[in-house]
């Protein structure tokens, strides 16, 4: 939440802001985007954040004044292509909330490397079985009521025992 807005004393196109990010003290941030104003709720990358492209946010001096973070555009976050201005959030955005939580994007991501000796893991169900075994969980297979199938070669496949052969 932008709580103070001033012009940078040594640059016409930069603004000097105090931004409440939910911590004890607001952060001083210098921004060059033209589309923000006092009272806007914005996305802030704090010191230590790593943005797409392995861009790490550090405390920097811009024309002699420290900046302790960065207001972010869609392009800088990898959320879109608009890099002309920062993202302005709705008024009901809760200060200090992680943007993934605010946008409902919190999710678990598994990064997997399948080795050539594991062809059983080259499908979604194969991966589901492997992850379920690792986490000691039960696999929930997709429901299917296909009983007879005609393939492209004209061969008819008829599943007689769907408890022992859930799919073909």
PDB file of C-alpha atoms in Angstrom:
ATOM      1  CA  UNK A   1       0.000   0.000   0.000  1.00  0.00           C
ATOM      2  CA  UNK A   2       1.623   3.258  -1.110  1.00  0.00           C
ATOM      3  CA  UNK A   3       1.485   5.485   1.989  1.00  0.00           C
ATOM      4  CA  UNK A   4       3.817   8.293   0.830  1.00  0.00           C
ATOM      5  CA  UNK A   5       4.439   9.576  -2.688  1.00  0.00           C
ATOM      6  CA  UNK A   6       7.094  12.128  -3.628  1.00  0.00           C
ATOM      7  CA  UNK A   7       9.124  13.001  -6.684  1.00  0.00           C
ATOM      8  CA  UNK A   8      12.738  11.790  -6.629  1.00  0.00           C
ATOM      9  CA  UNK A   9      14.797  14.953  -5.961  1.00  0.00           C
ATOM     10  CA  UNK A  10      17.345  14.154  -8.693  1.00  0.00           C
ATOM     11  CA  UNK A  11      15.175  12.580 -11.416  1.00  0.00           C
ATOM     12  CA  UNK A  12      12.056  13.806 -13.197  1.00  0.00           C
ATOM     13  CA  UNK A  13      10.751  10.360 -14.149  1.00  0.00           C
ATOM     14  CA  UNK A  14      11.318   8.581 -10.825  1.00  0.00           C
ATOM     15  CA  UNK A  15       9.080   8.593  -7.764  1.00  0.00           C
ATOM     16  CA  UNK A  16      10.192   8.145  -4.165  1.00  0.00           C
ATOM     17  CA  UNK A  17       7.668   6.036  -2.268  1.00  0.00           C
ATOM     18  CA  UNK A  18       7.003   4.648   1.189  1.00  0.00           C
ATOM     19  CA  UNK A  19       5.193   1.340   0.803  1.00  0.00           C
ATOM     20  CA  UNK A  20       3.473  -0.563   3.612  1.00  0.00           C
ATOM     21  CA  UNK A  21       4.156  -4.276   3.043  1.00  0.00           C
ATOM     22  CA  UNK A  22       2.740  -5.474   6.357  1.00  0.00           C
ATOM     23  CA  UNK A  23       6.038  -5.242   8.239  1.00  0.00           C
ATOM     24  CA  UNK A  24       6.692  -2.902  11.166  1.00  0.00           C
ATOM     25  CA  UNK A  25       8.069  -0.089   8.986  1.00  0.00           C
ATOM     26  CA  UNK A  26       7.161   0.882   5.421  1.00  0.00           C
ATOM     27  CA  UNK A  27       9.820   0.291   2.760  1.00  0.00           C
ATOM     28  CA  UNK A  28      11.385   3.148   0.818  1.00  0.00           C
ATOM     29  CA  UNK A  29      11.173   2.230  -2.864  1.00  0.00           C
ATOM     30  CA  UNK A  30      12.126   4.193  -5.957  1.00  0.00           C
ATOM     31  CA  UNK A  31       9.956   3.500  -8.984  1.00  0.00           C
ATOM     32  CA  UNK A  32      10.081   4.604 -12.610  1.00  0.00           C
ATOM     33  CA  UNK A  33       6.626   3.397 -13.669  1.00  0.00           C
ATOM     34  CA  UNK A  34       4.144   6.161 -14.482  1.00  0.00           C
ATOM     35  CA  UNK A  35       0.865   4.488 -13.472  1.00  0.00           C
ATOM     36  CA  UNK A  36       0.794   4.505  -9.642  1.00  0.00           C
ATOM     37  CA  UNK A  37      -0.465   7.019  -7.115  1.00  0.00           C
ATOM     38  CA  UNK A  38      -0.807   7.548  -3.363  1.00  0.00           C
ATOM     39  CA  UNK A  39      -3.118   4.929  -1.850  1.00  0.00           C
ATOM     40  CA  UNK A  40      -2.621   2.272  -4.547  1.00  0.00           C
ATOM     41  CA  UNK A  41      -2.099  -1.312  -3.473  1.00  0.00           C
ATOM     42  CA  UNK A  42       0.733  -2.825  -5.463  1.00  0.00           C
ATOM     43  CA  UNK A  43       2.870  -5.957  -5.781  1.00  0.00           C
ATOM     44  CA  UNK A  44       6.234  -5.513  -4.045  1.00  0.00           C
ATOM     45  CA  UNK A  45       9.313  -7.691  -4.451  1.00  0.00           C
ATOM     46  CA  UNK A  46      11.259  -7.261  -1.216  1.00  0.00           C
ATOM     47  CA  UNK A  47      15.022  -7.609  -0.788  1.00  0.00           C
ATOM     48  CA  UNK A  48      16.022 -11.223  -1.353  1.00  0.00           C
ATOM     49  CA  UNK A  49      13.139 -12.023  -3.720  1.00  0.00           C
ATOM     50  CA  UNK A  50      14.110 -13.775  -6.944  1.00  0.00           C
ATOM     51  CA  UNK A  51      12.044 -12.873  -9.994  1.00  0.00           C
ATOM     52  CA  UNK A  52      11.827 -14.818 -13.280  1.00  0.00           C
ATOM     53  CA  UNK A  53      15.115 -14.814 -15.155  1.00  0.00           C
ATOM     54  CA  UNK A  54      16.985 -15.289 -11.864  1.00  0.00           C
ATOM     55  CA  UNK A  55      16.739 -11.538 -11.150  1.00  0.00           C
ATOM     56  CA  UNK A  56      17.510 -11.058  -7.434  1.00  0.00           C
ATOM     57  CA  UNK A  57      16.175  -7.999  -5.623  1.00  0.00           C
ATOM     58  CA  UNK A  58      18.860  -6.156  -3.648  1.00  0.00           C
ATOM     59  CA  UNK A  59      19.048  -2.891  -1.749  1.00  0.00           C
ATOM     60  CA  UNK A  60      20.372  -0.354  -4.260  1.00  0.00           C
ATOM     61  CA  UNK A  61      21.034   3.354  -4.454  1.00  0.00           C
ATOM     62  CA  UNK A  62      19.308   5.177  -7.283  1.00  0.00           C
ATOM     63  CA  UNK A  63      20.789   8.641  -7.800  1.00  0.00           C
ATOM     64  CA  UNK A  64      21.985   8.736  -4.190  1.00  0.00           C
ATOM     65  CA  UNK A  65      18.804   7.441  -2.503  1.00  0.00           C
ATOM     66  CA  UNK A  66      18.342   3.870  -1.231  1.00  0.00           C
ATOM     67  CA  UNK A  67      15.600   1.674  -2.617  1.00  0.00           C
ATOM     68  CA  UNK A  68      14.615  -1.366  -0.544  1.00  0.00           C
ATOM     69  CA  UNK A  69      12.551  -3.322  -3.047  1.00  0.00           C
ATOM     70  CA  UNK A  70      10.744  -3.067  -6.335  1.00  0.00           C
ATOM     71  CA  UNK A  71       7.168  -2.497  -7.481  1.00  0.00           C
ATOM     72  CA  UNK A  72       6.444  -5.125 -10.120  1.00  0.00           C
ATOM     73  CA  UNK A  73       4.829  -5.226 -13.553  1.00  0.00           C
ATOM     74  CA  UNK A  74       3.151  -8.275 -15.118  1.00  0.00           C
ATOM     75  CA  UNK A  75       6.193  -8.851 -17.324  1.00  0.00           C
ATOM     76  CA  UNK A  76       8.645  -8.739 -14.411  1.00  0.00           C
ATOM     77  CA  UNK A  77       6.611 -11.387 -12.591  1.00  0.00           C
ATOM     78  CA  UNK A  78       6.165 -13.615 -15.650  1.00  0.00           C
ATOM     79  CA  UNK A  79       2.373 -13.170 -15.405  1.00  0.00           C
ATOM     80  CA  UNK A  80       1.874 -11.401 -18.719  1.00  0.00           C
ATOM     81  CA  UNK A  81       3.498  -9.178 -21.296  1.00  0.00           C
ATOM     82  CA  UNK A  82       2.576  -5.715 -19.970  1.00  0.00           C
ATOM     83  CA  UNK A  83       5.797  -4.118 -18.792  1.00  0.00           C
ATOM     84  CA  UNK A  84       4.770  -0.478 -19.213  1.00  0.00           C
ATOM     85  CA  UNK A  85       3.454  -0.056 -15.673  1.00  0.00           C
ATOM     86  CA  UNK A  86       3.231  -1.812 -12.348  1.00  0.00           C
ATOM     87  CA  UNK A  87       0.335  -4.056 -11.320  1.00  0.00           C
ATOM     88  CA  UNK A  88      -2.280  -2.144  -9.315  1.00  0.00           C
ATOM     89  CA  UNK A  89      -4.310  -4.431  -7.031  1.00  0.00           C
ATOM     90  CA  UNK A  90      -7.914  -3.978  -5.960  1.00  0.00           C
ATOM     91  CA  UNK A  91      -8.717  -1.893  -2.887  1.00  0.00           C
ATOM     92  CA  UNK A  92      -9.731  -5.029  -0.950  1.00  0.00           C
ATOM     93  CA  UNK A  93      -6.238  -6.561  -1.245  1.00  0.00           C
ATOM     94  CA  UNK A  94      -4.887  -7.307   2.236  1.00  0.00           C
ATOM     95  CA  UNK A  95      -1.555  -5.571   2.895  1.00  0.00           C
ATOM     96  CA  UNK A  96       1.275  -8.058   3.458  1.00  0.00           C
ATOM     97  CA  UNK A  97      -0.454 -11.003   1.764  1.00  0.00           C
ATOM     98  CA  UNK A  98       1.667 -13.041  -0.635  1.00  0.00           C
ATOM     99  CA  UNK A  99       0.518 -12.365  -4.211  1.00  0.00           C
ATOM    100  CA  UNK A 100       0.081 -16.095  -4.909  1.00  0.00           C
ATOM    101  CA  UNK A 101      -2.368 -16.312  -2.005  1.00  0.00           C
ATOM    102  CA  UNK A 102      -4.158 -13.105  -3.038  1.00  0.00           C
ATOM    103  CA  UNK A 103      -4.657 -14.368  -6.609  1.00  0.00           C
ATOM    104  CA  UNK A 104      -5.526 -17.922  -5.507  1.00  0.00           C
ATOM    105  CA  UNK A 105      -2.435 -19.362  -7.192  1.00  0.00           C
ATOM    106  CA  UNK A 106      -0.930 -21.202  -4.224  1.00  0.00           C
ATOM    107  CA  UNK A 107      -0.130 -24.695  -5.433  1.00  0.00           C
ATOM    108  CA  UNK A 108       2.389 -27.446  -4.968  1.00  0.00           C
ATOM    109  CA  UNK A 109       4.767 -27.970  -7.856  1.00  0.00           C
ATOM    110  CA  UNK A 110       6.740 -31.158  -8.252  1.00  0.00           C
ATOM    111  CA  UNK A 111       9.820 -30.895 -10.438  1.00  0.00           C
ATOM    112  CA  UNK A 112      10.601 -34.370 -11.723  1.00  0.00           C
ATOM    113  CA  UNK A 113      13.363 -35.936 -13.787  1.00  0.00           C
ATOM    114  CA  UNK A 114      12.381 -39.290 -15.284  1.00  0.00           C
ATOM    115  CA  UNK A 115      15.312 -41.586 -15.972  1.00  0.00           C
ATOM    116  CA  UNK A 116      15.297 -43.933 -18.997  1.00  0.00           C
ATOM    117  CA  UNK A 117      14.900 -47.006 -16.795  1.00  0.00           C
ATOM    118  CA  UNK A 118      11.475 -45.813 -15.518  1.00  0.00           C
ATOM    119  CA  UNK A 119       9.045 -45.962 -18.465  1.00  0.00           C
ATOM    120  CA  UNK A 120       6.263 -46.619 -15.940  1.00  0.00           C
ATOM    121  CA  UNK A 121       6.582 -42.956 -14.934  1.00  0.00           C
ATOM    122  CA  UNK A 122       6.052 -41.548 -18.422  1.00  0.00           C
ATOM    123  CA  UNK A 123       2.347 -40.905 -17.839  1.00  0.00           C
ATOM    124  CA  UNK A 124       0.241 -38.956 -15.380  1.00  0.00           C
ATOM    125  CA  UNK A 125      -0.953 -42.155 -13.724  1.00  0.00           C
ATOM    126  CA  UNK A 126       2.594 -43.519 -13.481  1.00  0.00           C
ATOM    127  CA  UNK A 127       3.724 -40.324 -11.767  1.00  0.00           C
ATOM    128  CA  UNK A 128       0.642 -40.392  -9.519  1.00  0.00           C
ATOM    129  CA  UNK A 129       1.510 -43.939  -8.406  1.00  0.00           C
ATOM    130  CA  UNK A 130       5.117 -42.946  -7.694  1.00  0.00           C
ATOM    131  CA  UNK A 131       4.199 -39.798  -5.756  1.00  0.00           C
ATOM    132  CA  UNK A 132       1.498 -41.700  -3.816  1.00  0.00           C
ATOM    133  CA  UNK A 133       4.036 -44.372  -2.845  1.00  0.00           C
ATOM    134  CA  UNK A 134       6.549 -41.737  -1.723  1.00  0.00           C
ATOM    135  CA  UNK A 135       3.970 -39.893   0.418  1.00  0.00           C
ATOM    136  CA  UNK A 136       2.270 -43.135   1.562  1.00  0.00           C
ATOM    137  CA  UNK A 137      -1.042 -42.124   0.044  1.00  0.00           C
ATOM    138  CA  UNK A 138      -3.661 -43.932  -2.022  1.00  0.00           C
ATOM    139  CA  UNK A 139      -3.890 -43.226  -5.760  1.00  0.00           C
ATOM    140  CA  UNK A 140      -7.252 -41.925  -6.974  1.00  0.00           C
ATOM    141  CA  UNK A 141      -7.646 -43.182 -10.525  1.00  0.00           C
ATOM    142  CA  UNK A 142      -9.831 -41.303 -13.010  1.00  0.00           C
ATOM    143  CA  UNK A 143     -13.314 -42.746 -13.458  1.00  0.00           C
ATOM    144  CA  UNK A 144     -14.037 -44.316 -16.824  1.00  0.00           C
ATOM    145  CA  UNK A 145     -17.040 -46.266 -17.998  1.00  0.00           C
ATOM    146  CA  UNK A 146     -15.725 -47.238 -21.422  1.00  0.00           C
ATOM    147  CA  UNK A 147     -16.396 -50.987 -21.755  1.00  0.00           C
ATOM    148  CA  UNK A 148     -15.854 -51.626 -25.478  1.00  0.00           C
ATOM    149  CA  UNK A 149     -13.382 -49.815 -27.667  1.00  0.00           C
ATOM    150  CA  UNK A 150     -12.678 -49.974 -31.387  1.00  0.00           C
ATOM    151  CA  UNK A 151      -9.144 -48.986 -32.256  1.00  0.00           C
ATOM    152  CA  UNK A 152      -7.958 -47.341 -35.500  1.00  0.00           C
ATOM    153  CA  UNK A 153      -7.047 -50.761 -36.915  1.00  0.00           C
ATOM    154  CA  UNK A 154     -10.623 -51.988 -36.459  1.00  0.00           C
ATOM    155  CA  UNK A 155      -9.705 -54.336 -33.603  1.00  0.00           C
ATOM    156  CA  UNK A 156     -12.428 -54.457 -30.937  1.00  0.00           C
ATOM    157  CA  UNK A 157     -11.228 -54.476 -27.354  1.00  0.00           C
ATOM    158  CA  UNK A 158     -13.789 -55.686 -24.799  1.00  0.00           C
ATOM    159  CA  UNK A 159     -12.879 -55.495 -21.103  1.00  0.00           C
ATOM    160  CA  UNK A 160     -14.478 -58.495 -19.367  1.00  0.00           C
ATOM    161  CA  UNK A 161     -13.182 -57.938 -15.828  1.00  0.00           C
ATOM    162  CA  UNK A 162     -12.975 -54.223 -15.003  1.00  0.00           C
ATOM    163  CA  UNK A 163     -11.744 -54.911 -11.456  1.00  0.00           C
ATOM    164  CA  UNK A 164      -8.558 -56.558 -12.720  1.00  0.00           C
ATOM    165  CA  UNK A 165      -8.235 -54.457 -15.902  1.00  0.00           C
ATOM    166  CA  UNK A 166      -9.341 -50.883 -15.207  1.00  0.00           C
ATOM    167  CA  UNK A 167      -8.296 -49.663 -18.637  1.00  0.00           C
ATOM    168  CA  UNK A 168      -6.520 -50.846 -21.765  1.00  0.00           C
TER     169      UNK A 168
END
